[in-house]
Short mmCIF file of N, CA and C in Angstrom, two decimals:
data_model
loop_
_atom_site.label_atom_id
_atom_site.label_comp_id
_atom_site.label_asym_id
_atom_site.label_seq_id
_atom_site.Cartn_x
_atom_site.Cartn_y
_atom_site.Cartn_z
N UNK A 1 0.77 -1.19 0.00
CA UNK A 1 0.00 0.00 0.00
C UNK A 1 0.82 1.27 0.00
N UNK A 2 1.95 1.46 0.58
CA UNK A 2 3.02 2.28 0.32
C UNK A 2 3.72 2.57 -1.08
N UNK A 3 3.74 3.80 -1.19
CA UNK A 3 4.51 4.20 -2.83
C UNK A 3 6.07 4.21 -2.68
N UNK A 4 6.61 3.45 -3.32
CA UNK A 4 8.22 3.46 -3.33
C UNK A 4 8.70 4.06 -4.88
N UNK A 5 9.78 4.91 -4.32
CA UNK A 5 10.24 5.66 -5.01
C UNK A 5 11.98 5.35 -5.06
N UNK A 6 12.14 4.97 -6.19
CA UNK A 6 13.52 4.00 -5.91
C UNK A 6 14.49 5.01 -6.79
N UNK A 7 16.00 4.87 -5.71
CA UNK A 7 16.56 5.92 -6.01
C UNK A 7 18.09 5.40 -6.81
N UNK A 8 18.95 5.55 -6.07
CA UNK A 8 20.20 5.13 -6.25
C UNK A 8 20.56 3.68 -6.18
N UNK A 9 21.29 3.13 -7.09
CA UNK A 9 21.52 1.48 -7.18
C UNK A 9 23.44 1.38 -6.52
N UNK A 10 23.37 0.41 -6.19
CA UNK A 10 24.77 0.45 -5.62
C UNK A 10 25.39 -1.03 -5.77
N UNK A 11 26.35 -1.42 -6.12
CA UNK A 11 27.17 -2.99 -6.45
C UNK A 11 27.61 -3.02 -5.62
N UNK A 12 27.33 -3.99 -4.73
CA UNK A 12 27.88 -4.69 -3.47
C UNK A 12 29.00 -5.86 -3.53
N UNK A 13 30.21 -5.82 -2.75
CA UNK A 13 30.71 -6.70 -2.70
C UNK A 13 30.75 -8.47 -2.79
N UNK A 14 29.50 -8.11 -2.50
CA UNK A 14 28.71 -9.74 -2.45
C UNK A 14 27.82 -9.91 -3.87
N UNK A 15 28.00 -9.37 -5.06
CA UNK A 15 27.66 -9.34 -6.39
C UNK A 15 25.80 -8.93 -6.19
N UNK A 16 25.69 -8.40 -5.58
CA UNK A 16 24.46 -8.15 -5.44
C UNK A 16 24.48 -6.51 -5.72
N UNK A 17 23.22 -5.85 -5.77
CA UNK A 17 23.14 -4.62 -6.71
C UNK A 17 21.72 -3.97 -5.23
N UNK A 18 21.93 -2.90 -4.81
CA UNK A 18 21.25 -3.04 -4.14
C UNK A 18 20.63 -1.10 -4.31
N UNK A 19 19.47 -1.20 -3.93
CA UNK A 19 18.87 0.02 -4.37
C UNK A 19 17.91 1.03 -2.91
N UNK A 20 18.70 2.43 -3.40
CA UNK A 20 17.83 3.34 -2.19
C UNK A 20 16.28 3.34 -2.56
N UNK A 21 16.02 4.27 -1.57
CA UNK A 21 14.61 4.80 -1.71
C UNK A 21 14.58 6.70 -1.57
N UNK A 22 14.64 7.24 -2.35
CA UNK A 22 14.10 8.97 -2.71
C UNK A 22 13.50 9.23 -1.37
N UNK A 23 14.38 9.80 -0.75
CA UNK A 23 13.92 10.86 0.39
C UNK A 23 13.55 9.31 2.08
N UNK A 24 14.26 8.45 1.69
CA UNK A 24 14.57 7.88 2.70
C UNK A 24 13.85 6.86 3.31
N UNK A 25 14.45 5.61 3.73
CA UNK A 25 13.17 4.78 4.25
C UNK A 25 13.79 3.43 4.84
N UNK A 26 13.03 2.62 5.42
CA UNK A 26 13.99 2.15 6.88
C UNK A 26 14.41 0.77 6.36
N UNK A 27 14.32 0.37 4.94
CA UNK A 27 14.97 -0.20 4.04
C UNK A 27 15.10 -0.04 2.73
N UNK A 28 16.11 -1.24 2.45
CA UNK A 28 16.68 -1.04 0.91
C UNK A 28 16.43 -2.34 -0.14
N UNK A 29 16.23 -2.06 -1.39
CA UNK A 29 15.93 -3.56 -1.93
C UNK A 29 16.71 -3.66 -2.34
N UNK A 30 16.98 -5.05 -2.61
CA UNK A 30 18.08 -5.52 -3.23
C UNK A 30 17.72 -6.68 -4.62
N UNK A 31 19.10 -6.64 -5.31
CA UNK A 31 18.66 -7.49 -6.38
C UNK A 31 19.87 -8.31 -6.49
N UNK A 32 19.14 -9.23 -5.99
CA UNK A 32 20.14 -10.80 -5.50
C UNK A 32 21.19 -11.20 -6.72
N UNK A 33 20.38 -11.09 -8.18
CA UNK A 33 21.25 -12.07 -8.99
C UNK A 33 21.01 -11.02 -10.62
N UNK A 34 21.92 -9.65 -10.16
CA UNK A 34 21.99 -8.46 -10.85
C UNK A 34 22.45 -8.76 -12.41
N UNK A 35 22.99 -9.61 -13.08
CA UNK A 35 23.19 -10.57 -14.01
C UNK A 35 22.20 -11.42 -15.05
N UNK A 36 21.55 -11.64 -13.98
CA UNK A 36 20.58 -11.81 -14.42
C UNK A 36 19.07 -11.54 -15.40
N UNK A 37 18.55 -11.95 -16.37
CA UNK A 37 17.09 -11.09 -17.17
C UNK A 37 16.08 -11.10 -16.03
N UNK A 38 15.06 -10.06 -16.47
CA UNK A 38 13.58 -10.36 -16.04
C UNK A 38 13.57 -10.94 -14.92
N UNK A 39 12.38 -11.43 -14.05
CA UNK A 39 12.06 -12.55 -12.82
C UNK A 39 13.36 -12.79 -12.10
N UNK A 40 14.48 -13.68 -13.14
CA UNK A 40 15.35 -14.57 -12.62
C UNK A 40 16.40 -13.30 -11.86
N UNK A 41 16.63 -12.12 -12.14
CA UNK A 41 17.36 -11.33 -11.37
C UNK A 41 16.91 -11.03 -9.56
N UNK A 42 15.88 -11.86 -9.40
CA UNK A 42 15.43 -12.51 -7.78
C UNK A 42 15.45 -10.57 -7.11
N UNK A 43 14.50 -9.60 -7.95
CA UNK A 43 14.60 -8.11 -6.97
C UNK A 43 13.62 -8.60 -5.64
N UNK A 44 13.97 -7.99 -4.58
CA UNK A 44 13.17 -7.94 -3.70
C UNK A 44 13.41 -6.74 -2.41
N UNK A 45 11.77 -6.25 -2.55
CA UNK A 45 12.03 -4.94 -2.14
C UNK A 45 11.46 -5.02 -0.77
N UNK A 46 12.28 -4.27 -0.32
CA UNK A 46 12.36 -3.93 1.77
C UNK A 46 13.31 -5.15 2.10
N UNK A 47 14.43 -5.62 0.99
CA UNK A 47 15.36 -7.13 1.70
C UNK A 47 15.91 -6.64 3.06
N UNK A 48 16.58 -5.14 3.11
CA UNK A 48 17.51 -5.07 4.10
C UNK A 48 16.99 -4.11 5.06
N UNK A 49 17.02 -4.58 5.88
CA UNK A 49 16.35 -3.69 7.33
C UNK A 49 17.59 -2.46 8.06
N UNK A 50 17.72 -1.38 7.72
CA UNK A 50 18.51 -0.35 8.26
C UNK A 50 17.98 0.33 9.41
N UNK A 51 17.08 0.33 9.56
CA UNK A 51 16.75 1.39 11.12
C UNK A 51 15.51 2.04 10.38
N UNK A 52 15.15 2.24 12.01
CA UNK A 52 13.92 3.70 11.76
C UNK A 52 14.17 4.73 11.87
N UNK A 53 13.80 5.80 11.93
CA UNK A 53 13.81 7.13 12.62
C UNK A 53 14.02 7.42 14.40
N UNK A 54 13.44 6.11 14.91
CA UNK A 54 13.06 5.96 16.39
C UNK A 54 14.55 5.58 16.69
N UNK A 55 15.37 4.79 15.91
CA UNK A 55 16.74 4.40 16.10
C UNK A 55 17.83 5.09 15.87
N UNK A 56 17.45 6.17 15.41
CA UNK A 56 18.58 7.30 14.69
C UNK A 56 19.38 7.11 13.07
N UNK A 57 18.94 5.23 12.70
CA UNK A 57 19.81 4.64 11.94
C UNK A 57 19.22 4.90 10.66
N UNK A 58 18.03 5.64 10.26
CA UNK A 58 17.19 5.91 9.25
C UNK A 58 17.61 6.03 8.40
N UNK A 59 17.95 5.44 7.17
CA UNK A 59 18.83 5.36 6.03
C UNK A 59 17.57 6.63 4.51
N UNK A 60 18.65 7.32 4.67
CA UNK A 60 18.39 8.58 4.10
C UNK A 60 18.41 8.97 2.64
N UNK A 61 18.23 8.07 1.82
CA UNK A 61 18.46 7.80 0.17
C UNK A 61 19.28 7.75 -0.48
N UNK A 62 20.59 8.32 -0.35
CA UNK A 62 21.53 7.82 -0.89
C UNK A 62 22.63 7.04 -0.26
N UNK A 63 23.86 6.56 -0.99
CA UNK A 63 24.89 5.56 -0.51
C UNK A 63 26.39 6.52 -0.34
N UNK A 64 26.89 5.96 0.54
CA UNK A 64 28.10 6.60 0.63
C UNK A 64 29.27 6.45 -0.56
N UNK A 65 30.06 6.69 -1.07
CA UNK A 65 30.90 6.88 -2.01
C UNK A 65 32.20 5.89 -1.42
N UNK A 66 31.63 4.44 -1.77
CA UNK A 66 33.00 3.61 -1.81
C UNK A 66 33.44 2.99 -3.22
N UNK A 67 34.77 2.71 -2.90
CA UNK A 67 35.62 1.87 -4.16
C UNK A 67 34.80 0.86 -4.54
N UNK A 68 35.55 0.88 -6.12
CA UNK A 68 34.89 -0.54 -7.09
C UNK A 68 35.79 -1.66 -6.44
N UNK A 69 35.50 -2.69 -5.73
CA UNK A 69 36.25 -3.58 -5.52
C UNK A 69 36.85 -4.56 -6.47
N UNK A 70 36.06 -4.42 -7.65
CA UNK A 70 36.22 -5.38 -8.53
C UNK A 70 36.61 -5.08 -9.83
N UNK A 71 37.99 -4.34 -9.72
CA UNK A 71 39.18 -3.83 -10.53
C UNK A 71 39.58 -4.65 -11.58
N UNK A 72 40.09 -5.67 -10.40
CA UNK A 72 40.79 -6.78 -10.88
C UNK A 72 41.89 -6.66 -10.12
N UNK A 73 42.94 -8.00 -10.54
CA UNK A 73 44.61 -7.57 -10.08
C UNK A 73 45.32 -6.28 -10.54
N UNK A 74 46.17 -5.43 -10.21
CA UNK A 74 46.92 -4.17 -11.39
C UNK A 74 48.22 -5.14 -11.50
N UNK A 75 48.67 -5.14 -12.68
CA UNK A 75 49.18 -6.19 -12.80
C UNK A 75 51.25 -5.02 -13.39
N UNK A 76 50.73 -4.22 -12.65
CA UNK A 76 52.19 -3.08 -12.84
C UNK A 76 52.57 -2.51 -12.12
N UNK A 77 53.87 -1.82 -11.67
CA UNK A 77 54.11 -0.67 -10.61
C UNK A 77 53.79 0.25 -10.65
N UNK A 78 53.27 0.85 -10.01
CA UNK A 78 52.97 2.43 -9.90
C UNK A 78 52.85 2.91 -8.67
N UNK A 79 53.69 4.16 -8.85
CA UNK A 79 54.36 5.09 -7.25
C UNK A 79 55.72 5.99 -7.65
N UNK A 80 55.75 6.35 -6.79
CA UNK A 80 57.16 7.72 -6.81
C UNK A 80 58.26 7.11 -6.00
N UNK A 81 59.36 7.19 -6.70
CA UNK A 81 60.27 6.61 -5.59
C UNK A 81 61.40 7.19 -6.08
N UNK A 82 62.62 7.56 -5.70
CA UNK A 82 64.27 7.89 -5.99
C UNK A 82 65.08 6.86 -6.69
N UNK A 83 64.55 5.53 -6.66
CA UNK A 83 65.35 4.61 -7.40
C UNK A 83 64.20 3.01 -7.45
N UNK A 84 63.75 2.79 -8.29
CA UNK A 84 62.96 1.77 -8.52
C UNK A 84 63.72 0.61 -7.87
N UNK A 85 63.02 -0.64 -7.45
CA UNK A 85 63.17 -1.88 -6.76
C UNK A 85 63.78 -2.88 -8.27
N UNK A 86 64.48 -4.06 -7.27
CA UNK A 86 64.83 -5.07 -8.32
C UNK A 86 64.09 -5.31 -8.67
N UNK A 87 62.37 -5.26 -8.37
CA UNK A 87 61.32 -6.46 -9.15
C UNK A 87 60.62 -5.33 -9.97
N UNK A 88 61.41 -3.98 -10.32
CA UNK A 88 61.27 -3.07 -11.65
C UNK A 88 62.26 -3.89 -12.88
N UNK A 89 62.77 -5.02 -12.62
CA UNK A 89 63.49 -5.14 -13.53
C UNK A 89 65.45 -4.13 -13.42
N UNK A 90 65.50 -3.64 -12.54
CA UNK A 90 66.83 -3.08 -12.39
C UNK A 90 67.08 -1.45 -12.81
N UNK A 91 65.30 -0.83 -13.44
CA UNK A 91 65.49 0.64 -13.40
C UNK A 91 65.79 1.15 -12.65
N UNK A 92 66.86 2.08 -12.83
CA UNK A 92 67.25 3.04 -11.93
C UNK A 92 67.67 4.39 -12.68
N UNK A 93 67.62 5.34 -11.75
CA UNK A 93 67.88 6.53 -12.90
C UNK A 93 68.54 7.60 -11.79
N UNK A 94 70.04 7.99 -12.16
CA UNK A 94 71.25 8.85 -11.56
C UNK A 94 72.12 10.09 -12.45
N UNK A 95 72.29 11.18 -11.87
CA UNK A 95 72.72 11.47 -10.74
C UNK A 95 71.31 11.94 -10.42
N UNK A 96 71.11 11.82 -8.80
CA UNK A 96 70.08 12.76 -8.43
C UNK A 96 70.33 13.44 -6.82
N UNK A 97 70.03 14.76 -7.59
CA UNK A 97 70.34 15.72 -8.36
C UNK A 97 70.89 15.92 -9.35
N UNK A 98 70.80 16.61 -10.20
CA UNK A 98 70.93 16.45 -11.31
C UNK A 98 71.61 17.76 -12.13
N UNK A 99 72.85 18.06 -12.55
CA UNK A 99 72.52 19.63 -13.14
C UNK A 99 72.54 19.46 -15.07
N UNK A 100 73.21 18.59 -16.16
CA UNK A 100 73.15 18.69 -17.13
C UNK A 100 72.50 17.29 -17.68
N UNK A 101 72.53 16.55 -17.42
CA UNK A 101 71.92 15.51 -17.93
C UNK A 101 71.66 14.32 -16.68
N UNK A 102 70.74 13.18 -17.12
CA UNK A 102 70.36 12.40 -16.18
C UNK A 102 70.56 11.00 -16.92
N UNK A 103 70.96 9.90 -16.58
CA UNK A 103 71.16 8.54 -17.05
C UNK A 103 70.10 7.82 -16.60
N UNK A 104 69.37 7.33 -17.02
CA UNK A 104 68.22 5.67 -17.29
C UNK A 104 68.83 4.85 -17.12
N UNK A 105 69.39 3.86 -16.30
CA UNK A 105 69.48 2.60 -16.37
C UNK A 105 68.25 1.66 -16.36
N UNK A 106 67.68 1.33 -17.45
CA UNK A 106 66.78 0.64 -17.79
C UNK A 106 66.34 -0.87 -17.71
N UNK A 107 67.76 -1.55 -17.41
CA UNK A 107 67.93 -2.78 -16.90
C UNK A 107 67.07 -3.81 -18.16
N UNK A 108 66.25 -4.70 -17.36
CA UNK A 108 65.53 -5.34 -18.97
C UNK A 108 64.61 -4.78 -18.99
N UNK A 109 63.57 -3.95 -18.46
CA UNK A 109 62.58 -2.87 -18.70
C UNK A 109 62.41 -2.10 -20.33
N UNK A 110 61.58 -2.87 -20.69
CA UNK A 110 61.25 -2.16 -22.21
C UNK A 110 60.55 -0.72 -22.18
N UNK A 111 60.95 -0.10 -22.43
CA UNK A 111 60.99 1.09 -22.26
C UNK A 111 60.11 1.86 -23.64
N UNK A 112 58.80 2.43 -23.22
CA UNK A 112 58.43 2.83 -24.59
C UNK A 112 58.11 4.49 -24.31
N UNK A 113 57.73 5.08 -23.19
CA UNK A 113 58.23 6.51 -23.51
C UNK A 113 58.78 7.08 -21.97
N UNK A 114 58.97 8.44 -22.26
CA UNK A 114 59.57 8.96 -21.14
C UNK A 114 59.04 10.24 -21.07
N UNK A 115 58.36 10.92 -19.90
CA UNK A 115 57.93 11.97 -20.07
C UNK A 115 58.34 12.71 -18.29
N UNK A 116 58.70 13.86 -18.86
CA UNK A 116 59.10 14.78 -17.52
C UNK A 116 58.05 15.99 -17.16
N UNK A 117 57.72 16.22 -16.43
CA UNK A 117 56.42 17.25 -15.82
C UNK A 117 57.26 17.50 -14.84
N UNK A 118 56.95 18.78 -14.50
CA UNK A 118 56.61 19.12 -13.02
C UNK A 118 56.22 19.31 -12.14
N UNK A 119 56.52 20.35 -11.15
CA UNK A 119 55.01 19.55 -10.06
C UNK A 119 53.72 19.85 -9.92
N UNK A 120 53.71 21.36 -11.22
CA UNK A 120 52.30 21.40 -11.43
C UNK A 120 51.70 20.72 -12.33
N UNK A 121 52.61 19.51 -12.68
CA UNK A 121 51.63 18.36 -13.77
C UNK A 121 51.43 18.69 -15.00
N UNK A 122 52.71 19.91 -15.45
CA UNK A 122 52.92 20.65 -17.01
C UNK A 122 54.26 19.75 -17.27
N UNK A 123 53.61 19.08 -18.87
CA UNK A 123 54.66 18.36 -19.03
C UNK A 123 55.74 19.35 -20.68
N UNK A 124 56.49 19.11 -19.49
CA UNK A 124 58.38 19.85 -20.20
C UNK A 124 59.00 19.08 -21.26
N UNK A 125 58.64 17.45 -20.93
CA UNK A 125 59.27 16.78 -22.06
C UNK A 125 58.93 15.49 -22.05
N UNK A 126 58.57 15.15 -23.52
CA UNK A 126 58.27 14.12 -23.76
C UNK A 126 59.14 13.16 -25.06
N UNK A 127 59.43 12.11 -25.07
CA UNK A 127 59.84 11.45 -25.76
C UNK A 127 59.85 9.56 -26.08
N UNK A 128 60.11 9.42 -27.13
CA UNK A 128 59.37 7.66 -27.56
C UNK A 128 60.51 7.00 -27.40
N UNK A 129 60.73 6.06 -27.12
CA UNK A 129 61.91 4.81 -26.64
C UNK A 129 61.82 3.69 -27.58
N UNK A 130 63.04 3.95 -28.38
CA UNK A 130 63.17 2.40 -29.39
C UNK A 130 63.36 1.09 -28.02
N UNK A 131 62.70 0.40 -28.31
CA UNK A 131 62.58 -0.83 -27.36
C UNK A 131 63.84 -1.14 -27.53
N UNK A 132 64.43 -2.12 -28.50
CA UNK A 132 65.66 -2.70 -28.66
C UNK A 132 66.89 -1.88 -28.15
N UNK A 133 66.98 -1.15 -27.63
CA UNK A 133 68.25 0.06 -27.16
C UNK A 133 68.48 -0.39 -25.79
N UNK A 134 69.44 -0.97 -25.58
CA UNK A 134 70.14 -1.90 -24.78
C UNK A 134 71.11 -1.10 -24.00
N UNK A 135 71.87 -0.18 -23.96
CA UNK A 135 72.14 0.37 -23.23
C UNK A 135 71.57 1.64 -22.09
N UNK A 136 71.98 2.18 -21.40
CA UNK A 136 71.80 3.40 -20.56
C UNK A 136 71.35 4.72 -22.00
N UNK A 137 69.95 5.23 -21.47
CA UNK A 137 69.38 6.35 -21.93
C UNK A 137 69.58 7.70 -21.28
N UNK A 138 70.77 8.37 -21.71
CA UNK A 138 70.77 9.64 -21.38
C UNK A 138 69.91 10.73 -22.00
N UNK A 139 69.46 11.54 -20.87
CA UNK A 139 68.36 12.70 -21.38
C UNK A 139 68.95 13.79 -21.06
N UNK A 140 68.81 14.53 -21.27
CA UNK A 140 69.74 16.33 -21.58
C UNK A 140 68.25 16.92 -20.25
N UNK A 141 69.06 17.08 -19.66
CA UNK A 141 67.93 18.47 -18.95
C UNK A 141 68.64 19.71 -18.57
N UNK A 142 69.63 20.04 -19.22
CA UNK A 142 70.43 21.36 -18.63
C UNK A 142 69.55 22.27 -19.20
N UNK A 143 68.35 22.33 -19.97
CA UNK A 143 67.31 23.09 -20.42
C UNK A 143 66.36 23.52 -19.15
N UNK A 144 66.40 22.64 -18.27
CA UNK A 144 65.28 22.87 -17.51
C UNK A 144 65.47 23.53 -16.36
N UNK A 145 64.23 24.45 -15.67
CA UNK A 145 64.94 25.72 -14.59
C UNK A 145 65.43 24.50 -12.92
N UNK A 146 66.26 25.12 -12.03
CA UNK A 146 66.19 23.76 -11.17
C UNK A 146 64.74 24.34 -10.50
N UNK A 147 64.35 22.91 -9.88
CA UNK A 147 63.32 22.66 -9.24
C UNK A 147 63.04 20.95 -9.54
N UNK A 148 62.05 20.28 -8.52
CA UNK A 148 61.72 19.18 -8.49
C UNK A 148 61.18 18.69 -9.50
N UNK A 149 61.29 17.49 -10.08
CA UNK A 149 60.71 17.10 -11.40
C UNK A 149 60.21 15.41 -11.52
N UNK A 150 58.78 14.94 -12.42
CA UNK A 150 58.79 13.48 -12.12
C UNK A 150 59.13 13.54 -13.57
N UNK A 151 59.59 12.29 -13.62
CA UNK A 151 59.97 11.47 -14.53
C UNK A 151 58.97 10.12 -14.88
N UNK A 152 57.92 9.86 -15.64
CA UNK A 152 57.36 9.38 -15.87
C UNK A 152 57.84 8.32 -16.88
N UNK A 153 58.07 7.24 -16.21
CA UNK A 153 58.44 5.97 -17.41
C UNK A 153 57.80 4.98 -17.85
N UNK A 154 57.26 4.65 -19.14
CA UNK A 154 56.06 4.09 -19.21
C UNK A 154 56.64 2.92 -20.36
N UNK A 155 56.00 1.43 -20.01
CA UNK A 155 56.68 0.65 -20.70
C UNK A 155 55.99 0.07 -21.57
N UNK A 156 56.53 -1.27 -22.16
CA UNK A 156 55.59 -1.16 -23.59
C UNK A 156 54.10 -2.53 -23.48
N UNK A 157 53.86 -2.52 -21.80
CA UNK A 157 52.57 -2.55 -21.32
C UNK A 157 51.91 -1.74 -21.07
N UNK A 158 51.84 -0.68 -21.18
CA UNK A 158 51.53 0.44 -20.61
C UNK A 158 51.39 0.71 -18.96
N UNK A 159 52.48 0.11 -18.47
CA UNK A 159 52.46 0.34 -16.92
C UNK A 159 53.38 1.34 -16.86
N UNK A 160 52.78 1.95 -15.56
CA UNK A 160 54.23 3.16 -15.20
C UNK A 160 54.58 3.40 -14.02
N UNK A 161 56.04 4.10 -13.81
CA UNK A 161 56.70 4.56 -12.91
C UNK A 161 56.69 5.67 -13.34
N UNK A 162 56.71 6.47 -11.84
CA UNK A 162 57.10 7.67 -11.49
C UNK A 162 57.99 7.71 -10.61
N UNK A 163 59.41 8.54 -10.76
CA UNK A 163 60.63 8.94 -10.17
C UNK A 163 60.46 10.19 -9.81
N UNK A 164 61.22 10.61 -8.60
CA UNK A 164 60.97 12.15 -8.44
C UNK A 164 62.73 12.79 -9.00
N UNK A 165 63.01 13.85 -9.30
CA UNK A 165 64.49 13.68 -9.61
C UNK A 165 64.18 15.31 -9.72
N UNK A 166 65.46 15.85 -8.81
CA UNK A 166 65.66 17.15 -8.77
C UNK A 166 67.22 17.89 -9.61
N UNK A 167 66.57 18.51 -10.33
CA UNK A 167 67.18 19.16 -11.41
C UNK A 167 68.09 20.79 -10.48
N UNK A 168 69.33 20.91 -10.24
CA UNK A 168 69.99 21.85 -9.50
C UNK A 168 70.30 23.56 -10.38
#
C-alpha cells in the first residue's frame, strides 16, 4: 500500500546490486542475482532492514561513495620513488640531483616513452623509446629551470613509474 520511489543502485561486494529509496526509508531492496534477465534477477524490495527514525539509523536515500572492488589484479608498478626496486626489472635513474643531464638505467625494462612534468603536472618533455636500445638512456635536462621534477616511465605494457628527480 506504500509508494516506493527508488533511487540510487549500488554494487555490493557480495555481487548483489542493491537500491535506495528517494527521500529515505527504513529499508533497501536488493537485487540478488543483478546478471541476471527479467524474474530470474530474484529483486526484492524492503530485503535489508537499516533502522527507523526511532533508532537514529534511518537510512536517508543515498549511498556513501565507496571503491569498485572489482578492478581486478593491477598487474604493474605504480608510485614515486628515488630509485625503482629489483622487481622493476633493475630501473634506476642517476645522478640525483641532477645539473646537465640524467642517465636511465633501464635494466631489462622495455621502455616505450619517457615523459618529464613538473610539479604542477605541465609536461616539459616528452619522448618515444626504441625498445631494442640496450644500453643506458641519457636525457639532456640542462634546459630545464632547477626545481623538483617526475619522470614518468612508461613501458611497452603500458604500466608506469614515477621517479621524483631534482634538477639543481
Amino acid at each position: 500500500g506504500n509508494q516506493t520511489w527508488f533511487f540510487q543502485m549500488k554494487n555490493g561486494i557480495d555481487n548483489k546490486t542493491y537500491v535506495s529509496c528517494y527521500g529515505g526509508n527504513s529499508y533497501i531492496h536488493v537485487i540478488n542475482q543483478p546478471d541476471s534477465l527479467g524474474i530470474a534477477c530474484d529483486f526484492v524490495q524492503k530485503q535489508l532492514y537499516v533502522g527507523s527514525v526511532y533508532t537514529g539509523h534511518f537510512q536517508r536515500g543515498s549511498f556513501p561513495n565507496t571503491p569498485n572492488y572489482k578492478l581486478g589484479a593491477i598487474n604493474c608498478n605504480v608510485g614515486m620513488e628515488n630509485k625503482l626496486t629489483d622487481s622493476n626489472k633493475g630501473l634506476n635513474v642517476y645522478p640525483n640531483p641532477a645539473s646537465t643531464e640524467i642517465t636511465i638505467n633501464k635494466g631489462q625494462l622495455a621502455i616505450k616513452t619517457i615523459e618529464v612534468t613538473n610539479v604542477l603536472g605541465q609536461t616539459v618533455f616528452i619522448q618515444q623509446i626504441n625498445h631494442s636500445i640496450i644500453q643506458p638512456i641519457q636525457l639532456d635536462v640542462s634546459h630545464l629551470a632547477p626545481q623538483i621534477y617526475l619522470l614518468k616511465i612508461t613501458d611497452e605494457n603500458g604500466c608506469q613509474q614515477t621517479i621524483k628527480f631534482v634538477k639543481e
